[in-house]
């Protein structure tokens, strides 16, 4: 089965190379794709084409997605798993794209059995075993403010990696129990420090939204790891080291100017 899968993937890569004009367009809009070695760049392009063949895009409420848009989403989604492999995105196929930030209804039952209901407006969402939902407006923003800005694709796909073990807790699957303990120790320490800065009203490099939950801290810091790795390394050196060993990439040198 695995062999068949690899064979299918090899066939996709052979038959559908990424068009050079689409790659150049994505590169121009997404400066963090710069600095990859020739081999890494080729692998990223191949992965993006397999990703496009295996995932299903559903534009809703009038969104129109061109080839360039799909390629741009695929390249951003594949960068974090360049060394981990596309299997990390197994178990789901859908990518839903809304024209702008979308409203969702939430409800939660508290410890007294009281149901709380409210509406959230979101730029993106990732469901365990389900689709990734993205807002087109937020995608466009990712292209224009890539230097330090928010990146909804990197964010939601980081949630997908986090969810691989069934829990949305800022702890992706790790090879050993020791690695898991070390991860939690660093994440909690850095998050506690970040929360103190946010509470003190200090200007923070990471979006204060990251203080909400371990899972959001992981997702927001992962955006920074790929988009503004030198700033992340300067402010959160231990977190940077943790992510470098998890993602098996070192983006800081490749984006140093
Ligand atoms: Zn999030």
Coordinates of N, CA, C and O in Angstrom, one line a residue, residues 88-227:
X88 N 2.3 13.7 7.3 CA 1.8 14.4 8.5 C 0.5 15.1 8.2 O -0.2 15.6 9.2
X89 N 0.1 15.2 7.0 CA -1.2 15.8 6.6 C -2.2 14.7 6.2 O -3.2 15.0 5.5
X90 N -1.9 13.5 6.6 CA -2.9 12.4 6.2 C -4.1 12.5 7.1 O -4.1 13.1 8.1
X91 N -5.2 11.8 6.6 CA -6.4 11.6 7.4 C -7.5 12.7 7.2 O -8.5 12.6 7.8
X92 N -7.2 13.5 6.2 CA -8.2 14.6 5.9 C -7.9 15.1 4.5 O -6.7 15.0 4.1
X93 N -8.9 15.7 3.8 CA -8.6 16.2 2.4 C -9.0 17.6 2.1 O -8.5 18.2 1.2
X94 N -9.9 18.1 2.9 CA -10.6 19.4 2.5 C -9.9 20.7 2.9 O -9.3 20.8 4.0
X95 N -9.8 21.6 2.0 CA -9.4 23.0 2.3 C -10.5 23.9 1.8 O -10.7 24.0 0.6
X96 N -11.2 24.5 2.8 CA -12.3 25.4 2.5 C -11.9 26.8 2.5 O -11.2 27.2 3.4
X97 N -12.2 27.6 1.4 CA -11.7 29.0 1.4 C -12.9 29.9 1.4 O -13.7 29.9 0.4
X98 N -13.0 30.7 2.4 CA -14.1 31.8 2.5 C -13.5 33.1 1.9 O -12.3 33.3 1.9
X99 N -14.4 33.9 1.4 CA -13.9 35.2 0.8 C -13.3 36.1 1.9 O -12.4 36.9 1.6
X100 N -13.8 36.1 3.1 CA -13.3 37.0 4.1 C -13.5 36.2 5.5 O -13.9 35.1 5.5
X101 N -13.1 36.9 6.5 CA -13.2 36.3 7.9 C -14.7 35.8 8.1 O -15.6 36.5 7.6
X102 N -14.8 34.7 8.7 CA -16.1 34.0 8.8 C -16.6 33.9 10.2 O -15.8 33.8 11.1
X103 N -17.9 33.8 10.4 CA -18.5 33.7 11.7 C -18.8 32.2 12.0 O -19.2 31.5 11.1
X104 N -18.5 31.8 13.2 CA -18.8 30.4 13.6 C -19.5 30.5 15.0 O -19.2 31.4 15.8
X105 N -20.5 29.6 15.2 CA -21.1 29.5 16.5 C -20.4 28.5 17.4 O -20.0 27.5 16.9
X106 N -20.2 28.9 18.6 CA -19.5 28.1 19.5 C -20.4 27.7 20.7 O -21.2 28.6 21.1
X107 N -20.2 26.6 21.3 CA -20.9 26.4 22.6 C -20.0 25.5 23.4 O -19.2 24.7 22.9
X108 N -20.1 25.7 24.7 CA -19.2 25.0 25.7 C -20.1 24.8 26.9 O -20.8 25.6 27.3
X109 N -19.9 23.6 27.5 CA -20.6 23.3 28.7 C -19.7 23.4 29.9 O -18.6 22.7 29.9
X110 N -19.9 24.2 30.9 CA -19.0 24.4 32.0 C -19.2 23.3 33.0 O -20.0 22.4 32.9
X111 N -18.4 23.4 34.1 CA -18.4 22.4 35.1 C -19.7 22.3 35.9 O -20.0 21.3 36.5
X112 N -20.6 23.4 35.8 CA -21.9 23.4 36.4 C -23.0 22.9 35.5 O -24.1 22.9 35.8
X113 N -22.6 22.4 34.3 CA -23.5 21.9 33.3 C -24.2 23.1 32.5 O -25.2 22.8 31.8
X114 N -23.7 24.3 32.7 CA -24.3 25.4 32.0 C -23.7 25.5 30.6 O -22.5 25.5 30.4
X115 N -24.6 25.6 29.6 CA -24.1 25.7 28.2 C -23.9 27.2 27.8 O -24.8 28.0 28.0
X116 N -22.7 27.5 27.4 CA -22.4 28.9 27.0 C -22.3 28.9 25.5 O -21.6 28.1 24.9
X117 N -22.9 29.9 24.8 CA -22.9 29.9 23.4 C -22.5 31.3 22.9 O -22.9 32.3 23.6
X118 N -21.7 31.4 21.9 CA -21.2 32.7 21.4 C -20.8 32.6 20.0 O -20.7 31.4 19.4
X119 N -20.6 33.7 19.3 CA -20.1 33.7 17.9 C -18.6 34.2 17.9 O -18.3 35.1 18.6
X120 N -17.8 33.5 17.1 CA -16.5 34.0 16.8 C -16.3 34.4 15.4 O -17.0 33.8 14.5
X121 N -15.5 35.4 15.1 CA -15.1 35.7 13.7 C -13.7 35.2 13.5 O -12.8 35.6 14.3
X122 N -13.5 34.4 12.5 CA -12.2 33.7 12.4 C -11.6 34.0 11.0 O -12.3 34.2 10.0
X123 N -10.3 34.0 11.0 CA -9.5 34.1 9.7 C -9.1 32.7 9.2 O -8.8 32.5 8.1
X124 N -9.3 31.7 10.2 CA -8.9 30.3 9.8 C -9.3 29.4 10.9 O -9.6 29.8 12.0
X125 N -9.4 28.1 10.5 CA -9.8 27.1 11.5 C -9.3 25.8 11.0 O -9.3 25.5 9.8
X126 N -8.9 24.9 11.9 CA -8.5 23.5 11.6 C -9.3 22.6 12.4 O -9.3 22.7 13.7
X127 N -9.9 21.6 11.8 CA -10.6 20.6 12.5 C -9.9 19.3 12.6 O -9.4 18.8 11.6
X128 N -9.9 18.6 13.8 CA -9.2 17.3 13.9 C -9.9 16.4 12.9 O -11.2 16.2 13.0
X129 N -9.2 15.7 12.0 CA -9.8 14.8 11.1 C -10.6 15.4 10.0 O -11.2 14.8 9.2
X130 N -10.7 16.8 10.0 CA -11.6 17.5 9.1 C -10.8 18.5 8.3 O -9.6 18.5 8.3
X131 N -11.5 19.4 7.7 CA -10.9 20.4 6.8 C -10.1 21.5 7.5 O -10.3 21.7 8.7
X132 N -9.2 22.1 6.7 CA -8.7 23.4 7.1 C -9.5 24.5 6.4 O -9.9 24.4 5.3
X133 N -9.9 25.5 7.2 CA -10.8 26.5 6.7 C -10.0 27.8 6.7 O -9.3 28.2 7.7
X134 N -10.0 28.5 5.6 CA -9.1 29.7 5.5 C -10.0 30.9 5.0 O -10.9 30.7 4.2
X135 N -9.6 32.1 5.4 CA -10.3 33.3 4.8 C -9.4 33.9 3.7 O -8.2 34.1 3.9
X136 N -10.0 34.2 2.6 CA -9.2 34.7 1.5 C -8.5 36.0 1.8 O -7.4 36.3 1.5
X137 N -9.3 36.9 2.6 CA -8.7 38.2 3.0 C -7.4 38.0 3.8 O -6.4 38.7 3.6
X138 N -7.5 37.0 4.7 CA -6.3 36.7 5.5 C -5.1 36.2 4.7 O -4.0 36.4 5.0
X139 N -5.5 35.4 3.7 CA -4.4 34.8 2.8 C -3.7 36.0 2.0 O -2.5 36.0 1.9
X140 N -4.5 36.9 1.6 CA -4.0 38.0 0.8 C -3.0 38.8 1.7 O -2.0 39.3 1.3
X141 N -3.5 39.0 3.0 CA -2.7 39.7 4.0 C -1.3 39.0 4.2 O -0.3 39.6 4.3
X142 N -1.4 37.6 4.2 CA -0.1 36.8 4.4 C 0.9 37.2 3.3 O 2.1 37.2 3.5
X143 N 0.3 37.4 2.1 CA 1.3 37.7 1.0 C 1.9 39.1 1.1 O 3.0 39.3 0.8
X144 N 1.1 40.1 1.6 CA 1.6 41.4 1.6 C 2.4 41.8 2.8 O 3.2 42.7 2.7
X145 N 2.1 41.2 3.9 CA 2.9 41.6 5.1 C 3.7 40.4 5.6 O 3.7 40.1 6.8
X146 N 4.3 39.7 4.7 CA 5.0 38.5 5.1 C 6.1 38.7 6.0 O 6.5 37.8 6.7
X147 N 6.6 39.9 6.1 CA 7.7 40.2 7.0 C 7.2 40.5 8.4 O 6.8 41.6 8.7
X148 N 7.0 39.4 9.1 CA 6.6 39.6 10.5 C 5.1 39.6 10.7 O 4.6 39.6 11.8
X149 N 4.3 39.6 9.6 CA 2.9 39.6 9.7 C 2.3 38.2 10.1 O 3.0 37.2 10.2
X150 N 1.0 38.2 10.2 CA 0.3 36.9 10.5 C 0.3 36.1 9.3 O 0.2 36.6 8.2
X151 N 0.3 34.8 9.4 CA 0.2 33.9 8.2 C -0.8 32.8 8.6 O -0.5 31.9 9.3
X152 N -2.0 32.9 8.0 CA -3.1 32.0 8.4 C -2.8 30.6 7.9 O -3.2 29.6 8.6
X153 N -2.1 30.4 6.8 CA -1.8 29.1 6.3 C -0.9 28.4 7.2 O -1.1 27.3 7.7
X154 N 0.3 29.0 7.5 CA 1.2 28.4 8.4 C 0.6 28.1 9.8 O 0.8 27.1 10.4
X155 N -0.3 29.0 10.2 CA -1.0 28.9 11.5 C -1.9 27.7 11.6 O -1.8 26.8 12.4
X156 N -2.8 27.6 10.6 CA -3.7 26.5 10.6 C -3.0 25.1 10.4 O -3.5 24.1 11.0
X157 N -2.0 25.1 9.5 CA -1.3 23.8 9.3 C -0.5 23.4 10.5 O -0.2 22.2 10.8
X158 N 0.0 24.4 11.3 CA 0.7 24.1 12.6 C -0.3 23.4 13.5 O 0.0 22.4 14.2
X159 N -1.6 23.9 13.5 CA -2.6 23.2 14.3 C -2.8 21.8 13.9 O -3.0 20.9 14.7
X160 N -2.7 21.6 12.6 CA -2.9 20.2 12.0 C -1.8 19.3 12.6 O -2.0 18.1 12.9
X161 N -0.5 19.8 12.6 CA 0.6 19.0 13.1 C 0.3 18.7 14.6 O 0.6 17.6 15.1
X162 N -0.1 19.7 15.3 CA -0.4 19.6 16.8 C -1.4 18.5 17.0 O -1.4 17.7 17.9
X163 N -2.4 18.4 16.1 CA -3.6 17.5 16.2 C -3.3 16.1 15.9 O -4.1 15.2 16.1
X164 N -2.1 15.8 15.3 CA -1.8 14.5 14.8 C -1.9 13.4 15.9 O -2.1 12.3 15.6
X165 N -1.7 13.8 17.2 CA -1.8 12.8 18.3 C -3.1 12.9 18.9 O -3.3 12.3 20.0
X166 N -4.1 13.6 18.3 CA -5.4 13.6 18.8 C -5.7 14.7 19.8 O -6.9 15.0 20.2
X167 N -4.7 15.4 20.3 CA -4.8 16.5 21.3 C -4.4 17.8 20.7 O -3.4 17.8 20.0
X168 N -5.2 18.8 21.0 CA -4.8 20.2 20.5 C -4.2 20.9 21.7 O -5.0 21.6 22.4
X169 N -2.9 20.7 22.0 CA -2.4 21.2 23.2 C -1.0 21.8 23.0 O -0.3 22.1 24.0
X170 N -0.6 22.1 21.8 CA 0.7 22.7 21.5 C 1.8 21.7 21.5 O 3.0 22.1 21.5
X171 N 1.5 20.4 21.7 CA 2.5 19.4 21.7 C 2.3 18.4 20.5 O 1.4 17.6 20.6
X172 N 3.0 18.6 19.4 CA 2.9 17.6 18.3 C 3.4 16.3 18.7 O 4.1 16.1 19.7
X173 N 3.2 15.2 17.9 CA 3.8 13.9 18.2 C 5.3 14.0 18.2 O 5.9 14.6 17.3
X174 N 5.9 13.5 19.2 CA 7.4 13.5 19.4 C 7.9 12.1 19.6 O 7.2 11.2 20.0
X175 N 9.2 11.9 19.2 CA 9.7 10.5 19.1 C 9.7 9.8 20.4 O 9.6 8.5 20.5
X176 N 10.0 10.5 21.6 CA 10.1 9.7 22.8 C 9.4 10.5 23.9 O 9.1 11.7 23.8
X177 N 9.1 9.8 25.1 CA 8.5 10.4 26.2 C 9.4 11.6 26.8 O 8.9 12.6 27.2
X178 N 10.7 11.4 26.7 CA 11.6 12.4 27.2 C 11.5 13.6 26.3 O 11.5 14.8 26.8
X179 N 11.4 13.4 25.0 CA 11.3 14.6 24.1 C 10.0 15.3 24.4 O 10.0 16.6 24.3
X180 N 9.0 14.6 24.7 CA 7.7 15.2 25.0 C 7.7 16.0 26.3 O 7.3 17.1 26.4
X181 N 8.4 15.4 27.3 CA 8.5 16.2 28.6 C 9.4 17.5 28.4 O 9.0 18.5 28.9
X182 N 10.5 17.3 27.6 CA 11.3 18.5 27.4 C 10.5 19.6 26.6 O 10.7 20.8 26.9
X183 N 9.7 19.1 25.6 CA 8.9 20.1 24.8 C 8.0 20.9 25.7 O 7.9 22.1 25.7
X184 N 7.3 20.1 26.6 CA 6.3 20.8 27.5 C 7.0 21.7 28.4 O 6.5 22.9 28.6
X185 N 8.1 21.4 28.9 CA 8.9 22.2 29.9 C 9.2 23.6 29.2 O 9.0 24.6 29.8
X186 N 9.8 23.5 28.0 CA 10.2 24.7 27.3 C 9.0 25.5 26.9 O 8.9 26.8 27.1
X187 N 8.0 24.9 26.3 CA 6.8 25.6 25.9 C 6.1 26.3 27.0 O 5.7 27.5 26.9
X188 N 5.9 25.6 28.2 CA 5.3 26.2 29.3 C 6.1 27.4 29.9 O 5.5 28.5 30.2
X189 N 7.4 27.2 29.9 CA 8.3 28.3 30.5 C 8.2 29.6 29.5 O 8.0 30.7 30.0
X190 N 8.3 29.3 28.3 CA 8.3 30.5 27.3 C 6.9 31.1 27.2 O 6.8 32.3 27.1
X191 N 5.9 30.3 27.3 CA 4.5 30.8 27.3 C 4.3 31.7 28.6 O 3.7 32.8 28.5
X192 N 4.7 31.2 29.7 CA 4.5 31.9 31.0 C 5.3 33.3 30.9 O 4.7 34.3 31.3
X193 N 6.5 33.3 30.3 CA 7.2 34.5 30.2 C 6.5 35.5 29.2 O 6.3 36.7 29.5
X194 N 5.9 34.9 28.1 CA 5.2 35.7 27.2 C 3.9 36.3 27.8 O 3.6 37.5 27.6
X195 N 3.2 35.5 28.6 CA 2.0 36.0 29.2 C 2.3 37.2 30.2 O 1.6 38.1 30.3
X196 N 3.5 37.1 30.9 CA 3.8 38.2 31.8 C 4.1 39.5 31.0 O 3.6 40.5 31.4
X197 N 4.7 39.3 29.8 CA 4.9 40.5 29.0 C 3.6 41.1 28.5 O 3.4 42.3 28.5
X198 N 2.7 40.2 28.0 CA 1.4 40.7 27.5 C 0.6 41.4 28.7 O 0.1 42.4 28.5
X199 N 0.6 40.7 29.8 CA -0.1 41.3 31.0 C 0.4 42.6 31.4 O -0.3 43.5 31.9
X200 N 1.8 42.8 31.3 CA 2.4 44.1 31.7 C 2.2 45.1 30.6 O 2.6 46.3 30.7
X201 N 1.5 44.8 29.5 CA 1.2 45.7 28.5 C 2.4 46.1 27.6 O 2.4 47.1 26.9
X202 N 3.4 45.2 27.6 CA 4.6 45.5 26.8 C 4.3 45.1 25.3 O 3.5 44.2 25.1
X203 N 4.9 45.8 24.5 CA 4.8 45.5 23.0 C 5.5 44.2 22.8 O 6.7 44.0 23.2
X204 N 4.9 43.2 22.2 CA 5.5 41.9 22.0 C 5.7 41.6 20.5 O 4.9 42.1 19.7
X205 N 6.7 40.9 20.2 CA 7.0 40.5 18.8 C 5.9 39.6 18.3 O 5.4 39.7 17.2
X206 N 5.5 38.6 19.1 CA 4.5 37.7 18.7 C 3.1 38.3 19.0 O 3.0 39.1 19.9
X207 N 2.1 38.0 18.2 CA 0.8 38.4 18.4 C 0.3 38.0 19.8 O 0.4 36.8 20.1
X208 N -0.3 39.0 20.6 CA -0.7 38.6 21.9 C -1.7 37.5 22.0 O -1.9 36.9 23.0
X209 N -2.4 37.2 20.8 CA -3.3 36.1 20.7 C -2.7 34.8 21.1 O -3.3 33.9 21.6
X210 N -1.3 34.7 20.9 CA -0.6 33.5 21.3 C -0.6 33.2 22.8 O -0.4 32.1 23.2
X211 N -1.0 34.2 23.6 CA -1.1 34.0 25.1 C -2.3 33.2 25.5 O -2.4 32.7 26.6
X212 N -3.3 33.0 24.5 CA -4.6 32.4 24.9 C -4.5 31.0 25.3 O -5.2 30.5 26.2
X213 N -3.6 30.2 24.7 CA -3.6 28.8 24.9 C -2.3 28.2 24.4 O -1.7 28.8 23.5
X214 N -1.8 27.1 24.9 CA -0.6 26.4 24.4 C -0.7 26.2 22.9 O 0.3 26.3 22.2
X215 N -1.9 25.8 22.5 CA -2.0 25.4 21.0 C -1.8 26.7 20.2 O -1.2 26.6 19.1
X216 N -2.3 27.8 20.6 CA -2.2 29.1 19.9 C -0.7 29.6 20.0 O -0.2 30.1 19.0
X217 N -0.1 29.4 21.1 CA 1.3 29.7 21.2 C 2.2 29.0 20.2 O 3.0 29.5 19.5
X218 N 1.9 27.7 20.1 CA 2.6 26.8 19.2 C 2.4 27.3 17.7 O 3.3 27.4 16.9
X219 N 1.1 27.6 17.4 CA 0.8 27.9 16.0 C 1.3 29.3 15.7 O 1.9 29.5 14.6
X220 N 1.2 30.3 16.5 CA 1.7 31.6 16.3 C 3.2 31.6 16.2 O 3.8 32.2 15.3
X221 N 3.9 30.9 17.1 CA 5.3 30.9 17.1 C 5.8 30.1 15.9 O 6.9 30.4 15.4
X222 N 5.0 29.1 15.4 CA 5.4 28.4 14.2 C 5.4 29.3 13.0 O 6.2 29.2 12.1
X223 N 4.3 30.2 12.9 CA 4.3 31.2 11.8 C 5.6 32.0 11.8 O 6.3 32.2 10.8
X224 N 6.0 32.5 13.0 CA 7.2 33.3 13.2 C 8.4 32.5 12.8 O 9.4 33.0 12.2
X225 N 8.5 31.2 13.2 CA 9.6 30.3 12.9 C 9.9 30.3 11.4 O 11.1 30.3 11.0
X226 N 8.9 30.3 10.6 CA 9.1 30.3 9.1 C 9.2 31.6 8.5 O 9.8 31.8 7.5
X227 N 8.4 32.6 9.1 CA 8.3 33.9 8.4 C 9.4 34.9 8.9 O 9.9 35.7 8.2

